[in-house]
Amino acid sequence: MMASLKILGALGLLIFGMKMMSDALQKMAGPQLRHILAKMTTNRLTGMLTGTLVTSAVQSSSATTVMTVSFVSAGLLTLSQAISVIMGANIGTTLTAWIMSLGYNVDLTNVVFPAFFAGMILIYRKRHRYVGDFLFGIAFMFLSLVMLSTGGKELDLAHNETVINFFASFDTGSHLTILAFLAIGTLITCIVQSSAAVMAITILLCSTGVLPVYLGIALVMGENIGTTATANLAALGGNTQARRAALAHLLFNVFGVVWVLCVFYPFVNMVCLLVGYDPSMSGQAERLPVVLAMFHTCFNVTNTVLLIGLIPQMERVVCWLLPDKPEPEKETFRLKYIEGNLMQTPEIAVLQAQKETAHFARRVQKMFGMVRELLDTSDDKAFALLYGQIEHQEDLTDRMEIEIARFLEQVSQNHLSNETKTKVRQMLREVGELESIGDACYNLARTMNRLQDSGKTLPSGQQNQLVAMMTLCDNALTQMNAVMTGHRREHNINETYRIENEINQLRQLMKGENIRAVNDHEYDYAVGAIFTDLVNECEKLGDYVVNVVQARFGK
């Protein structure tokens, strides 16, 4: 009983250690993670190598694929780039099996305790705490492998007649038996949500000699399918691109399992030959962990070689299986890049928030475009329809501000690097100012609606001046969006200041002209008051744009 509890505890420690490693590495990469991925996924081969290296480092293909799905959802990676990274992740995860097989043949305690000691020192030195977390994760993982090996020996399954007879009752030469164990491996991995834990159990059973090699390999194949459940579950509430990336992961592994099943026994025998294991002979249980690790490697490498040249075809298949949804007639509220149910580290969440904030900026410029169109609309029915759309947009901007700010507040509750904390504060300021731009657009529309209801119109001179003012405001918004979507070093804040100065100068000129025109009775005071309100609101909008750009530049 105690041995069984020790094994369960070791499995829990294994999962915890791997998660700790994964989180620490992603935090160490921090804000540079986006740029690293962008540079290293320029083609299929580099994308595959990136997936391999990242997964080898974090020791979790699920972490890599969920991260990749998050990046696709946030628009940081294309679907084809994501597929190549996912292929590499399947190769990178084979390192886990090799480490586990090593744990059954080498005493890892010599590594565990020094790693704990070094990790503790680095954690207390806050500057290197993520490196310390990573070392702790490694130490926990190795300690769990030692505990699994010890627990397996204490169970003494090799001399348990009941267990031996149970596995011996299966016909290892039947494809139905192989399919049954493949299904069991898939189901258990879907439930546990960790292929590493199921791999550890499989290696434990094989190392004791009670589980035949063919059945162990069938479980490993099932684990490859089951591990795709994590990314698919994470992508359920995501956008279409995120679901496509997760589906591509599933199709990749299912294709691999199908072709291996067609040549199952010859392929397994070939793998056994590579490591010097004879399936027909007994007394070689200590070599079975190496056989499983070698099969896992051969399976994923061969599958990647077969499919890496077919990434465009895979992309077309998943796009066909998950087509784009038709756009609704009336736009409904939904954040484009932030998916609250996607598992992610704070650094990835900040990248998503940056994309969402940039999308918010584009939305308010689109709203201002509706306001400019409203100025030129004289037909009552068309005016009412466009005014209703602006009202709806104003509601959407209010909700966007709240949702992005709420998301950033949740992110800020995590332990963040100083650079990331600064970015979060800047974005909170940006979304507040962007919402103010939306309010300014709505106020302009309401003032125009007041003029429309009065049955009066602006004289052509004032109308032309207002068009000129709005053109300057639109130029300011265009410059703002360029700053929001690009690198700060590519832009100069002085351009925004120049446009703002032109807006202020034009406002002074227009207000002076308005006073003169009212005094000369060119139009009545009520029209002049409306004209002044429009000019002032445009000037406020320009100020809000400056505030957004200053926040972006950290001023």
mmCIF file of C-alpha atoms in Angstrom, residues 89-449:
data_model
loop_
_atom_site.group_PDB
_atom_site.id
_atom_site.type_symbol
_atom_site.label_atom_id
_atom_site.label_comp_id
_atom_site.label_asym_id
_atom_site.label_seq_id
_atom_site.Cartn_x
_atom_site.Cartn_y
_atom_site.Cartn_z
ATOM 1 C CA ALA A 89 7.500 19.895 -30.034
ATOM 2 C CA ASN A 90 6.739 16.231 -30.704
ATOM 3 C CA ILE A 91 10.446 15.581 -31.306
ATOM 4 C CA GLY A 92 11.501 17.627 -28.275
ATOM 5 C CA THR A 93 9.221 15.671 -25.930
ATOM 6 C CA THR A 94 11.165 12.469 -26.708
ATOM 7 C CA LEU A 95 13.962 13.804 -24.481
ATOM 8 C CA THR A 96 11.620 13.267 -21.514
ATOM 9 C CA ALA A 97 11.456 9.522 -22.231
ATOM 10 C CA TRP A 98 15.267 9.344 -22.447
ATOM 11 C CA ILE A 99 15.622 11.142 -19.096
ATOM 12 C CA MET A 100 13.120 8.726 -17.559
ATOM 13 C CA SER A 101 14.913 5.686 -18.969
ATOM 14 C CA LEU A 102 18.121 7.147 -17.532
ATOM 15 C CA GLY A 103 16.432 7.386 -14.156
ATOM 16 C CA TYR A 104 15.968 3.627 -14.078
ATOM 17 C CA ASN A 105 19.614 2.916 -14.881
ATOM 18 C CA VAL A 106 21.551 5.733 -13.147
ATOM 19 C CA ASP A 107 21.460 7.042 -9.567
ATOM 20 C CA LEU A 108 20.196 10.607 -9.994
ATOM 21 C CA THR A 109 20.410 11.537 -6.300
ATOM 22 C CA ASN A 110 23.927 12.859 -6.983
ATOM 23 C CA VAL A 111 22.289 15.600 -9.097
ATOM 24 C CA VAL A 112 19.135 16.232 -7.040
ATOM 25 C CA PHE A 113 20.519 17.661 -3.803
ATOM 26 C CA PRO A 114 23.137 19.988 -5.347
ATOM 27 C CA ALA A 115 20.382 21.310 -7.647
ATOM 28 C CA PHE A 116 18.104 22.000 -4.649
ATOM 29 C CA PHE A 117 20.920 23.828 -2.827
ATOM 30 C CA ALA A 118 21.916 25.953 -5.841
ATOM 31 C CA GLY A 119 18.251 26.686 -6.649
ATOM 32 C CA MET A 120 17.558 27.851 -3.084
ATOM 33 C CA ILE A 121 20.475 30.315 -3.177
ATOM 34 C CA LEU A 122 19.346 31.752 -6.541
ATOM 35 C CA ILE A 123 15.717 32.093 -5.424
ATOM 36 C CA TYR A 124 16.755 34.130 -2.381
ATOM 37 C CA ARG A 125 18.870 36.286 -4.693
ATOM 38 C CA LYS A 126 15.764 37.706 -6.382
ATOM 39 C CA ARG A 127 17.658 38.825 -9.448
ATOM 40 C CA HIS A 128 18.110 35.173 -10.519
ATOM 41 C CA ARG A 129 15.011 33.661 -8.971
ATOM 42 C CA TYR A 130 13.740 32.215 -12.288
ATOM 43 C CA VAL A 131 16.995 30.296 -12.736
ATOM 44 C CA GLY A 132 16.503 29.005 -9.187
ATOM 45 C CA ASP A 133 12.925 27.970 -10.003
ATOM 46 C CA PHE A 134 14.237 26.113 -13.054
ATOM 47 C CA LEU A 135 16.838 24.235 -10.972
ATOM 48 C CA PHE A 136 14.171 23.362 -8.404
ATOM 49 C CA GLY A 137 11.994 22.000 -11.228
ATOM 50 C CA ILE A 138 14.862 19.817 -12.477
ATOM 51 C CA ALA A 139 15.562 18.611 -8.940
ATOM 52 C CA PHE A 140 11.902 17.734 -8.344
ATOM 53 C CA MET A 141 11.738 15.882 -11.657
ATOM 54 C CA PHE A 142 14.875 13.836 -10.974
ATOM 55 C CA LEU A 143 13.777 13.158 -7.384
ATOM 56 C CA SER A 144 10.426 11.865 -8.657
ATOM 57 C CA LEU A 145 12.232 9.490 -11.058
ATOM 58 C CA VAL A 146 14.333 8.146 -8.180
ATOM 59 C CA MET A 147 11.154 7.666 -6.126
ATOM 60 C CA LEU A 148 9.424 5.900 -9.039
ATOM 61 C CA SER A 149 12.347 3.539 -9.480
ATOM 62 C CA THR A 150 12.452 2.798 -5.729
ATOM 63 C CA GLY A 151 8.665 2.404 -5.545
ATOM 64 C CA GLY A 152 8.675 0.005 -8.495
ATOM 65 C CA LYS A 153 11.268 -2.164 -6.774
ATOM 66 C CA GLU A 154 9.252 -2.142 -3.538
ATOM 67 C CA LEU A 155 6.100 -3.236 -5.393
ATOM 68 C CA ASP A 156 8.061 -6.243 -6.680
ATOM 69 C CA LEU A 157 5.616 -6.768 -9.565
ATOM 70 C CA ALA A 158 8.010 -9.237 -11.186
ATOM 71 C CA HIS A 159 7.019 -11.757 -8.508
ATOM 72 C CA ASN A 160 3.321 -10.865 -8.345
ATOM 73 C CA GLU A 161 1.568 -13.804 -10.048
ATOM 74 C CA THR A 162 -1.752 -11.977 -10.357
ATOM 75 C CA VAL A 163 -0.248 -9.037 -12.275
ATOM 76 C CA ILE A 164 1.963 -11.322 -14.395
ATOM 77 C CA ASN A 165 -0.985 -13.556 -15.349
ATOM 78 C CA PHE A 166 -3.163 -10.506 -16.127
ATOM 79 C CA PHE A 167 -0.769 -9.100 -18.719
ATOM 80 C CA ALA A 168 0.120 -12.568 -19.995
ATOM 81 C CA SER A 169 -3.551 -13.151 -20.812
ATOM 82 C CA PHE A 170 -3.335 -10.624 -23.663
ATOM 83 C CA ASP A 171 -2.330 -11.804 -27.111
ATOM 84 C CA THR A 172 0.574 -9.493 -28.044
ATOM 85 C CA GLY A 173 0.438 -10.761 -31.628
ATOM 86 C CA SER A 174 -3.123 -9.416 -32.161
ATOM 87 C CA HIS A 175 -3.786 -5.997 -33.620
ATOM 88 C CA LEU A 176 -7.007 -5.845 -31.551
ATOM 89 C CA THR A 177 -4.951 -6.055 -28.352
ATOM 90 C CA ILE A 178 -2.629 -3.320 -29.638
ATOM 91 C CA LEU A 179 -5.633 -1.122 -30.463
ATOM 92 C CA ALA A 180 -7.122 -1.750 -27.015
ATOM 93 C CA PHE A 181 -3.935 -0.666 -25.228
ATOM 94 C CA LEU A 182 -3.586 2.299 -27.590
ATOM 95 C CA ALA A 183 -7.107 3.391 -26.556
ATOM 96 C CA ILE A 184 -6.217 2.895 -22.866
ATOM 97 C CA GLY A 185 -3.088 5.032 -23.247
ATOM 98 C CA THR A 186 -5.109 7.764 -24.997
ATOM 99 C CA LEU A 187 -7.862 7.750 -22.356
ATOM 100 C CA ILE A 188 -5.508 7.820 -19.366
ATOM 101 C CA THR A 189 -3.450 10.664 -20.879
ATOM 102 C CA CYS A 190 -6.610 12.690 -21.589
ATOM 103 C CA ILE A 191 -7.682 12.239 -17.954
ATOM 104 C CA VAL A 192 -4.276 12.863 -16.348
ATOM 105 C CA GLN A 193 -3.418 15.700 -18.815
ATOM 106 C CA SER A 194 0.252 14.681 -18.694
ATOM 107 C CA SER A 195 1.843 12.311 -21.181
ATOM 108 C CA ALA A 196 4.999 12.379 -19.045
ATOM 109 C CA ALA A 197 3.140 10.854 -16.082
ATOM 110 C CA VAL A 198 1.653 8.097 -18.253
ATOM 111 C CA MET A 199 5.055 7.503 -19.852
ATOM 112 C CA ALA A 200 6.529 7.132 -16.356
ATOM 113 C CA ILE A 201 3.905 4.503 -15.457
ATOM 114 C CA THR A 202 4.551 2.659 -18.733
ATOM 115 C CA ILE A 203 8.320 2.626 -18.172
ATOM 116 C CA LEU A 204 7.766 1.477 -14.577
ATOM 117 C CA LEU A 205 5.623 -1.480 -15.673
ATOM 118 C CA CYS A 206 8.007 -2.428 -18.477
ATOM 119 C CA SER A 207 11.103 -2.142 -16.273
ATOM 120 C CA THR A 208 9.649 -4.713 -13.864
ATOM 121 C CA GLY A 209 9.136 -7.153 -16.748
ATOM 122 C CA VAL A 210 5.375 -7.590 -16.312
ATOM 123 C CA LEU A 211 4.334 -5.471 -19.333
ATOM 124 C CA PRO A 212 5.397 -6.886 -22.731
ATOM 125 C CA VAL A 213 7.216 -4.513 -25.076
ATOM 126 C CA TYR A 214 4.446 -4.509 -27.714
ATOM 127 C CA LEU A 215 1.793 -3.482 -25.180
ATOM 128 C CA GLY A 216 4.075 -0.834 -23.687
ATOM 129 C CA ILE A 217 4.656 0.668 -27.112
ATOM 130 C CA ALA A 218 0.894 0.641 -27.782
ATOM 131 C CA LEU A 219 0.439 2.699 -24.592
ATOM 132 C CA VAL A 220 3.142 5.131 -25.789
ATOM 133 C CA MET A 221 1.287 5.577 -29.088
ATOM 134 C CA GLY A 222 -1.911 6.306 -27.170
ATOM 135 C CA GLU A 223 -0.065 8.888 -25.084
ATOM 136 C CA ASN A 224 0.893 10.720 -28.298
ATOM 137 C CA ILE A 225 -2.785 11.112 -29.185
ATOM 138 C CA GLY A 226 -3.936 11.837 -25.628
ATOM 139 C CA THR A 227 -1.424 14.644 -25.141
ATOM 140 C CA THR A 228 -3.172 16.658 -27.888
ATOM 141 C CA ALA A 229 -6.238 16.973 -25.655
ATOM 142 C CA THR A 230 -4.579 19.694 -23.546
ATOM 143 C CA ALA A 231 -4.116 22.107 -26.460
ATOM 144 C CA ASN A 232 -7.537 21.278 -27.955
ATOM 145 C CA LEU A 233 -9.281 21.941 -24.632
ATOM 146 C CA ALA A 234 -7.339 25.187 -24.226
ATOM 147 C CA ALA A 235 -8.373 26.291 -27.728
ATOM 148 C CA LEU A 236 -12.093 25.513 -27.346
ATOM 149 C CA GLY A 237 -12.998 29.079 -26.449
ATOM 150 C CA GLY A 238 -10.287 30.577 -28.636
ATOM 151 C CA ASN A 239 -10.594 32.041 -32.092
ATOM 152 C CA THR A 240 -10.698 29.959 -35.262
ATOM 153 C CA GLN A 241 -6.938 30.131 -35.858
ATOM 154 C CA ALA A 242 -6.225 28.817 -32.341
ATOM 155 C CA ARG A 243 -8.592 25.863 -32.834
ATOM 156 C CA ARG A 244 -6.984 25.121 -36.198
ATOM 157 C CA ALA A 245 -3.511 24.979 -34.634
ATOM 158 C CA ALA A 246 -4.732 22.587 -31.933
ATOM 159 C CA LEU A 247 -6.507 20.442 -34.552
ATOM 160 C CA ALA A 248 -3.305 20.289 -36.636
ATOM 161 C CA HIS A 249 -1.524 18.846 -33.585
ATOM 162 C CA LEU A 250 -4.184 16.134 -33.294
ATOM 163 C CA LEU A 251 -4.090 15.304 -37.021
ATOM 164 C CA PHE A 252 -0.293 15.101 -36.962
ATOM 165 C CA ASN A 253 -0.265 12.519 -34.175
ATOM 166 C CA VAL A 254 -3.243 10.541 -35.495
ATOM 167 C CA PHE A 255 -1.577 10.268 -38.910
ATOM 168 C CA GLY A 256 1.579 8.964 -37.227
ATOM 169 C CA VAL A 257 -0.304 6.354 -35.233
ATOM 170 C CA VAL A 258 -2.196 5.156 -38.338
ATOM 171 C CA TRP A 259 0.912 4.530 -40.438
ATOM 172 C CA VAL A 260 2.746 2.874 -37.534
ATOM 173 C CA LEU A 261 -0.192 0.521 -36.983
ATOM 174 C CA CYS A 262 0.062 -0.532 -40.631
ATOM 175 C CA VAL A 263 3.684 -1.651 -40.086
ATOM 176 C CA PHE A 264 3.529 -2.153 -36.330
ATOM 177 C CA TYR A 265 5.453 -5.376 -35.726
ATOM 178 C CA PRO A 266 8.218 -4.794 -38.323
ATOM 179 C CA PHE A 267 8.694 -1.214 -37.063
ATOM 180 C CA VAL A 268 8.853 -2.249 -33.385
ATOM 181 C CA ASN A 269 11.257 -5.100 -34.197
ATOM 182 C CA MET A 270 13.470 -2.641 -36.075
ATOM 183 C CA VAL A 271 13.543 -0.353 -33.003
ATOM 184 C CA CYS A 272 14.362 -3.326 -30.747
ATOM 185 C CA LEU A 273 17.216 -4.256 -33.070
ATOM 186 C CA LEU A 274 18.641 -0.716 -32.787
ATOM 187 C CA VAL A 275 19.048 -1.065 -29.013
ATOM 188 C CA GLY A 276 20.008 -4.744 -29.012
ATOM 189 C CA TYR A 277 16.782 -6.072 -27.491
ATOM 190 C CA ASP A 278 15.219 -9.384 -28.567
ATOM 191 C CA PRO A 279 11.414 -9.457 -27.934
ATOM 192 C CA SER A 280 11.398 -13.271 -28.064
ATOM 193 C CA MET A 281 13.839 -13.603 -25.156
ATOM 194 C CA SER A 282 13.107 -13.063 -21.450
ATOM 195 C CA GLY A 283 15.284 -11.548 -18.736
ATOM 196 C CA GLN A 284 15.984 -8.220 -20.499
ATOM 197 C CA ALA A 285 13.537 -6.026 -18.585
ATOM 198 C CA GLU A 286 16.242 -3.492 -17.715
ATOM 199 C CA ARG A 287 16.563 -2.605 -21.434
ATOM 200 C CA LEU A 288 12.843 -1.990 -21.979
ATOM 201 C CA PRO A 289 12.890 1.679 -20.828
ATOM 202 C CA VAL A 290 15.543 2.322 -23.530
ATOM 203 C CA VAL A 291 13.373 0.506 -26.114
ATOM 204 C CA LEU A 292 10.386 2.738 -25.256
ATOM 205 C CA ALA A 293 12.509 5.894 -25.453
ATOM 206 C CA MET A 294 13.978 4.812 -28.806
ATOM 207 C CA PHE A 295 10.520 3.984 -30.212
ATOM 208 C CA HIS A 296 9.173 7.359 -29.080
ATOM 209 C CA THR A 297 12.070 9.108 -30.839
ATOM 210 C CA CYS A 298 11.862 7.049 -34.060
ATOM 211 C CA PHE A 299 8.077 7.491 -34.209
ATOM 212 C CA ASN A 300 8.107 11.298 -33.877
ATOM 213 C CA VAL A 301 11.179 11.920 -36.018
ATOM 214 C CA THR A 302 9.878 9.714 -38.859
ATOM 215 C CA ASN A 303 6.419 11.287 -38.645
ATOM 216 C CA THR A 304 7.933 14.785 -38.851
ATOM 217 C CA VAL A 305 10.111 13.824 -41.838
ATOM 218 C CA LEU A 306 7.017 12.480 -43.626
ATOM 219 C CA LEU A 307 4.835 15.527 -42.966
ATOM 220 C CA ILE A 308 7.123 18.580 -42.791
ATOM 221 C CA GLY A 309 6.936 18.959 -46.569
ATOM 222 C CA LEU A 310 3.137 18.817 -46.432
ATOM 223 C CA ILE A 311 2.515 21.730 -44.037
ATOM 224 C CA PRO A 312 0.592 23.792 -46.686
ATOM 225 C CA GLN A 313 -1.649 20.771 -47.329
ATOM 226 C CA MET A 314 -2.201 20.288 -43.578
ATOM 227 C CA GLU A 315 -3.078 23.973 -43.307
ATOM 228 C CA ARG A 316 -5.676 23.607 -46.071
ATOM 229 C CA VAL A 317 -7.158 20.507 -44.409
ATOM 230 C CA VAL A 318 -7.631 22.159 -41.007
ATOM 231 C CA CYS A 319 -9.024 25.299 -42.688
ATOM 232 C CA TRP A 320 -11.497 23.072 -44.531
ATOM 233 C CA LEU A 321 -12.463 21.244 -41.328
ATOM 234 C CA LEU A 322 -12.763 24.521 -39.388
ATOM 235 C CA PRO A 323 -13.935 27.184 -41.857
ATOM 236 C CA ASP A 324 -14.190 30.860 -40.934
ATOM 237 C CA LYS A 325 -17.476 31.800 -39.321
ATOM 238 C CA PRO A 326 -19.631 34.260 -41.289
ATOM 239 C CA GLU A 327 -19.562 37.748 -39.795
ATOM 240 C CA PRO A 328 -22.815 38.730 -38.047
ATOM 241 C CA GLU A 329 -24.740 41.686 -39.459
ATOM 242 C CA LYS A 330 -24.321 43.624 -36.207
ATOM 243 C CA GLU A 331 -20.904 43.429 -34.606
ATOM 244 C CA THR A 332 -21.014 41.725 -31.202
ATOM 245 C CA PHE A 333 -18.564 42.309 -28.397
ATOM 246 C CA ARG A 334 -15.665 39.881 -28.294
ATOM 247 C CA LEU A 335 -12.008 40.508 -27.641
ATOM 248 C CA LYS A 336 -9.967 39.460 -30.643
ATOM 249 C CA TYR A 337 -6.655 38.384 -29.139
ATOM 250 C CA ILE A 338 -7.282 37.828 -25.429
ATOM 251 C CA GLU A 339 -8.699 34.394 -24.708
ATOM 252 C CA GLY A 340 -9.305 34.094 -20.984
ATOM 253 C CA ASN A 341 -9.481 30.275 -20.994
ATOM 254 C CA LEU A 342 -6.134 29.745 -22.721
ATOM 255 C CA MET A 343 -3.492 28.532 -20.291
ATOM 256 C CA GLN A 344 -0.531 30.881 -20.461
ATOM 257 C CA THR A 345 2.269 32.490 -18.519
ATOM 258 C CA PRO A 346 2.022 36.183 -17.579
ATOM 259 C CA GLU A 347 4.615 37.142 -20.217
ATOM 260 C CA ILE A 348 2.506 35.590 -22.991
ATOM 261 C CA ALA A 349 -0.605 37.243 -21.556
ATOM 262 C CA VAL A 350 1.096 40.648 -21.779
ATOM 263 C CA LEU A 351 1.890 40.022 -25.454
ATOM 264 C CA GLN A 352 -1.785 39.231 -26.069
ATOM 265 C CA ALA A 353 -2.838 42.388 -24.230
ATOM 266 C CA GLN A 354 -0.470 44.444 -26.411
ATOM 267 C CA LYS A 355 -2.104 43.053 -29.557
ATOM 268 C CA GLU A 356 -5.571 43.710 -28.100
ATOM 269 C CA THR A 357 -4.668 47.296 -27.178
ATOM 270 C CA ALA A 358 -3.382 47.906 -30.713
ATOM 271 C CA HIS A 359 -6.668 46.471 -32.019
ATOM 272 C CA PHE A 360 -8.518 48.859 -29.682
ATOM 273 C CA ALA A 361 -6.587 51.770 -31.236
ATOM 274 C CA ARG A 362 -7.601 50.688 -34.739
ATOM 275 C CA ARG A 363 -11.219 50.410 -33.606
ATOM 276 C CA VAL A 364 -11.374 54.013 -32.318
ATOM 277 C CA GLN A 365 -9.920 55.296 -35.600
ATOM 278 C CA LYS A 366 -12.584 53.318 -37.456
ATOM 279 C CA MET A 367 -15.179 54.945 -35.175
ATOM 280 C CA PHE A 368 -13.777 58.394 -35.970
ATOM 281 C CA GLY A 369 -14.099 57.541 -39.665
ATOM 282 C CA MET A 370 -17.838 56.999 -39.062
ATOM 283 C CA VAL A 371 -18.008 60.431 -37.408
ATOM 284 C CA ARG A 372 -16.373 62.067 -40.453
ATOM 285 C CA GLU A 373 -18.877 60.265 -42.677
ATOM 286 C CA LEU A 374 -21.710 61.505 -40.444
ATOM 287 C CA LEU A 375 -20.627 65.116 -41.042
ATOM 288 C CA ASP A 376 -21.231 64.680 -44.784
ATOM 289 C CA THR A 377 -24.564 62.816 -44.401
ATOM 290 C CA SER A 378 -27.683 64.892 -44.990
ATOM 291 C CA ASP A 379 -30.300 62.164 -45.548
ATOM 292 C CA ASP A 380 -32.240 61.657 -42.270
ATOM 293 C CA LYS A 381 -32.567 57.878 -42.604
ATOM 294 C CA ALA A 382 -28.892 57.343 -43.472
ATOM 295 C CA PHE A 383 -27.906 59.756 -40.699
ATOM 296 C CA ALA A 384 -29.972 57.871 -38.099
ATOM 297 C CA LEU A 385 -28.511 54.514 -39.201
ATOM 298 C CA LEU A 386 -24.919 55.761 -39.020
ATOM 299 C CA TYR A 387 -25.539 57.504 -35.693
ATOM 300 C CA GLY A 388 -26.860 54.209 -34.287
ATOM 301 C CA GLN A 389 -23.692 52.439 -35.405
ATOM 302 C CA ILE A 390 -21.551 55.066 -33.648
ATOM 303 C CA GLU A 391 -23.587 54.596 -30.453
ATOM 304 C CA HIS A 392 -22.953 50.853 -30.685
ATOM 305 C CA GLN A 393 -19.238 51.428 -31.224
ATOM 306 C CA GLU A 394 -19.132 53.668 -28.151
ATOM 307 C CA ASP A 395 -20.626 50.838 -26.081
ATOM 308 C CA LEU A 396 -18.030 48.422 -27.471
ATOM 309 C CA THR A 397 -15.137 50.751 -26.594
ATOM 310 C CA ASP A 398 -16.416 51.044 -23.009
ATOM 311 C CA ARG A 399 -16.541 47.258 -22.694
ATOM 312 C CA MET A 400 -13.137 46.818 -24.324
ATOM 313 C CA GLU A 401 -11.569 49.186 -21.811
ATOM 314 C CA ILE A 402 -13.090 47.269 -18.887
ATOM 315 C CA GLU A 403 -12.185 43.798 -20.209
ATOM 316 C CA ILE A 404 -8.590 44.660 -21.169
ATOM 317 C CA ALA A 405 -8.036 46.457 -17.860
ATOM 318 C CA ARG A 406 -9.506 43.513 -15.943
ATOM 319 C CA PHE A 407 -7.252 41.118 -17.839
ATOM 320 C CA LEU A 408 -4.185 43.262 -17.105
ATOM 321 C CA GLU A 409 -5.114 43.437 -13.418
ATOM 322 C CA GLN A 410 -5.243 39.632 -13.296
ATOM 323 C CA VAL A 411 -1.858 39.439 -15.018
ATOM 324 C CA SER A 412 -0.341 41.962 -12.604
ATOM 325 C CA GLN A 413 -1.185 39.668 -9.677
ATOM 326 C CA ASN A 414 1.545 37.296 -10.878
ATOM 327 C CA HIS A 415 5.247 37.717 -10.236
ATOM 328 C CA LEU A 416 6.437 39.841 -13.175
ATOM 329 C CA SER A 417 9.757 41.238 -14.277
ATOM 330 C CA ASN A 418 10.214 44.998 -13.789
ATOM 331 C CA GLU A 419 10.059 45.549 -17.556
ATOM 332 C CA THR A 420 6.760 43.680 -17.778
ATOM 333 C CA LYS A 421 5.311 45.594 -14.808
ATOM 334 C CA THR A 422 6.123 48.840 -16.634
ATOM 335 C CA LYS A 423 4.395 47.567 -19.788
ATOM 336 C CA VAL A 424 1.264 46.650 -17.816
ATOM 337 C CA ARG A 425 1.088 50.157 -16.296
ATOM 338 C CA GLN A 426 1.575 51.728 -19.728
ATOM 339 C CA MET A 427 -1.195 49.620 -21.261
ATOM 340 C CA LEU A 428 -3.630 50.442 -18.451
ATOM 341 C CA ARG A 429 -3.001 54.120 -19.216
ATOM 342 C CA GLU A 430 -3.324 53.508 -22.976
ATOM 343 C CA VAL A 431 -6.721 51.762 -22.754
ATOM 344 C CA GLY A 432 -8.073 54.545 -20.541
ATOM 345 C CA GLU A 433 -7.033 57.196 -23.059
ATOM 346 C CA LEU A 434 -8.323 55.122 -25.999
ATOM 347 C CA GLU A 435 -11.715 54.900 -24.318
ATOM 348 C CA SER A 436 -11.636 58.702 -23.951
ATOM 349 C CA ILE A 437 -11.075 58.948 -27.721
ATOM 350 C CA GLY A 438 -14.174 56.785 -28.170
ATOM 351 C CA ASP A 439 -16.105 59.143 -25.865
ATOM 352 C CA ALA A 440 -14.874 62.141 -27.890
ATOM 353 C CA CYS A 441 -16.090 60.501 -31.108
ATOM 354 C CA TYR A 442 -19.494 59.860 -29.533
ATOM 355 C CA ASN A 443 -19.700 63.458 -28.269
ATOM 356 C CA LEU A 444 -18.961 64.711 -31.780
ATOM 357 C CA ALA A 445 -21.734 62.481 -33.147
ATOM 358 C CA ARG A 446 -24.202 63.697 -30.497
ATOM 359 C CA THR A 447 -23.392 67.324 -31.292
ATOM 360 C CA MET A 448 -23.938 66.645 -35.002
ATOM 361 C CA ASN A 449 -27.220 64.924 -34.114
#
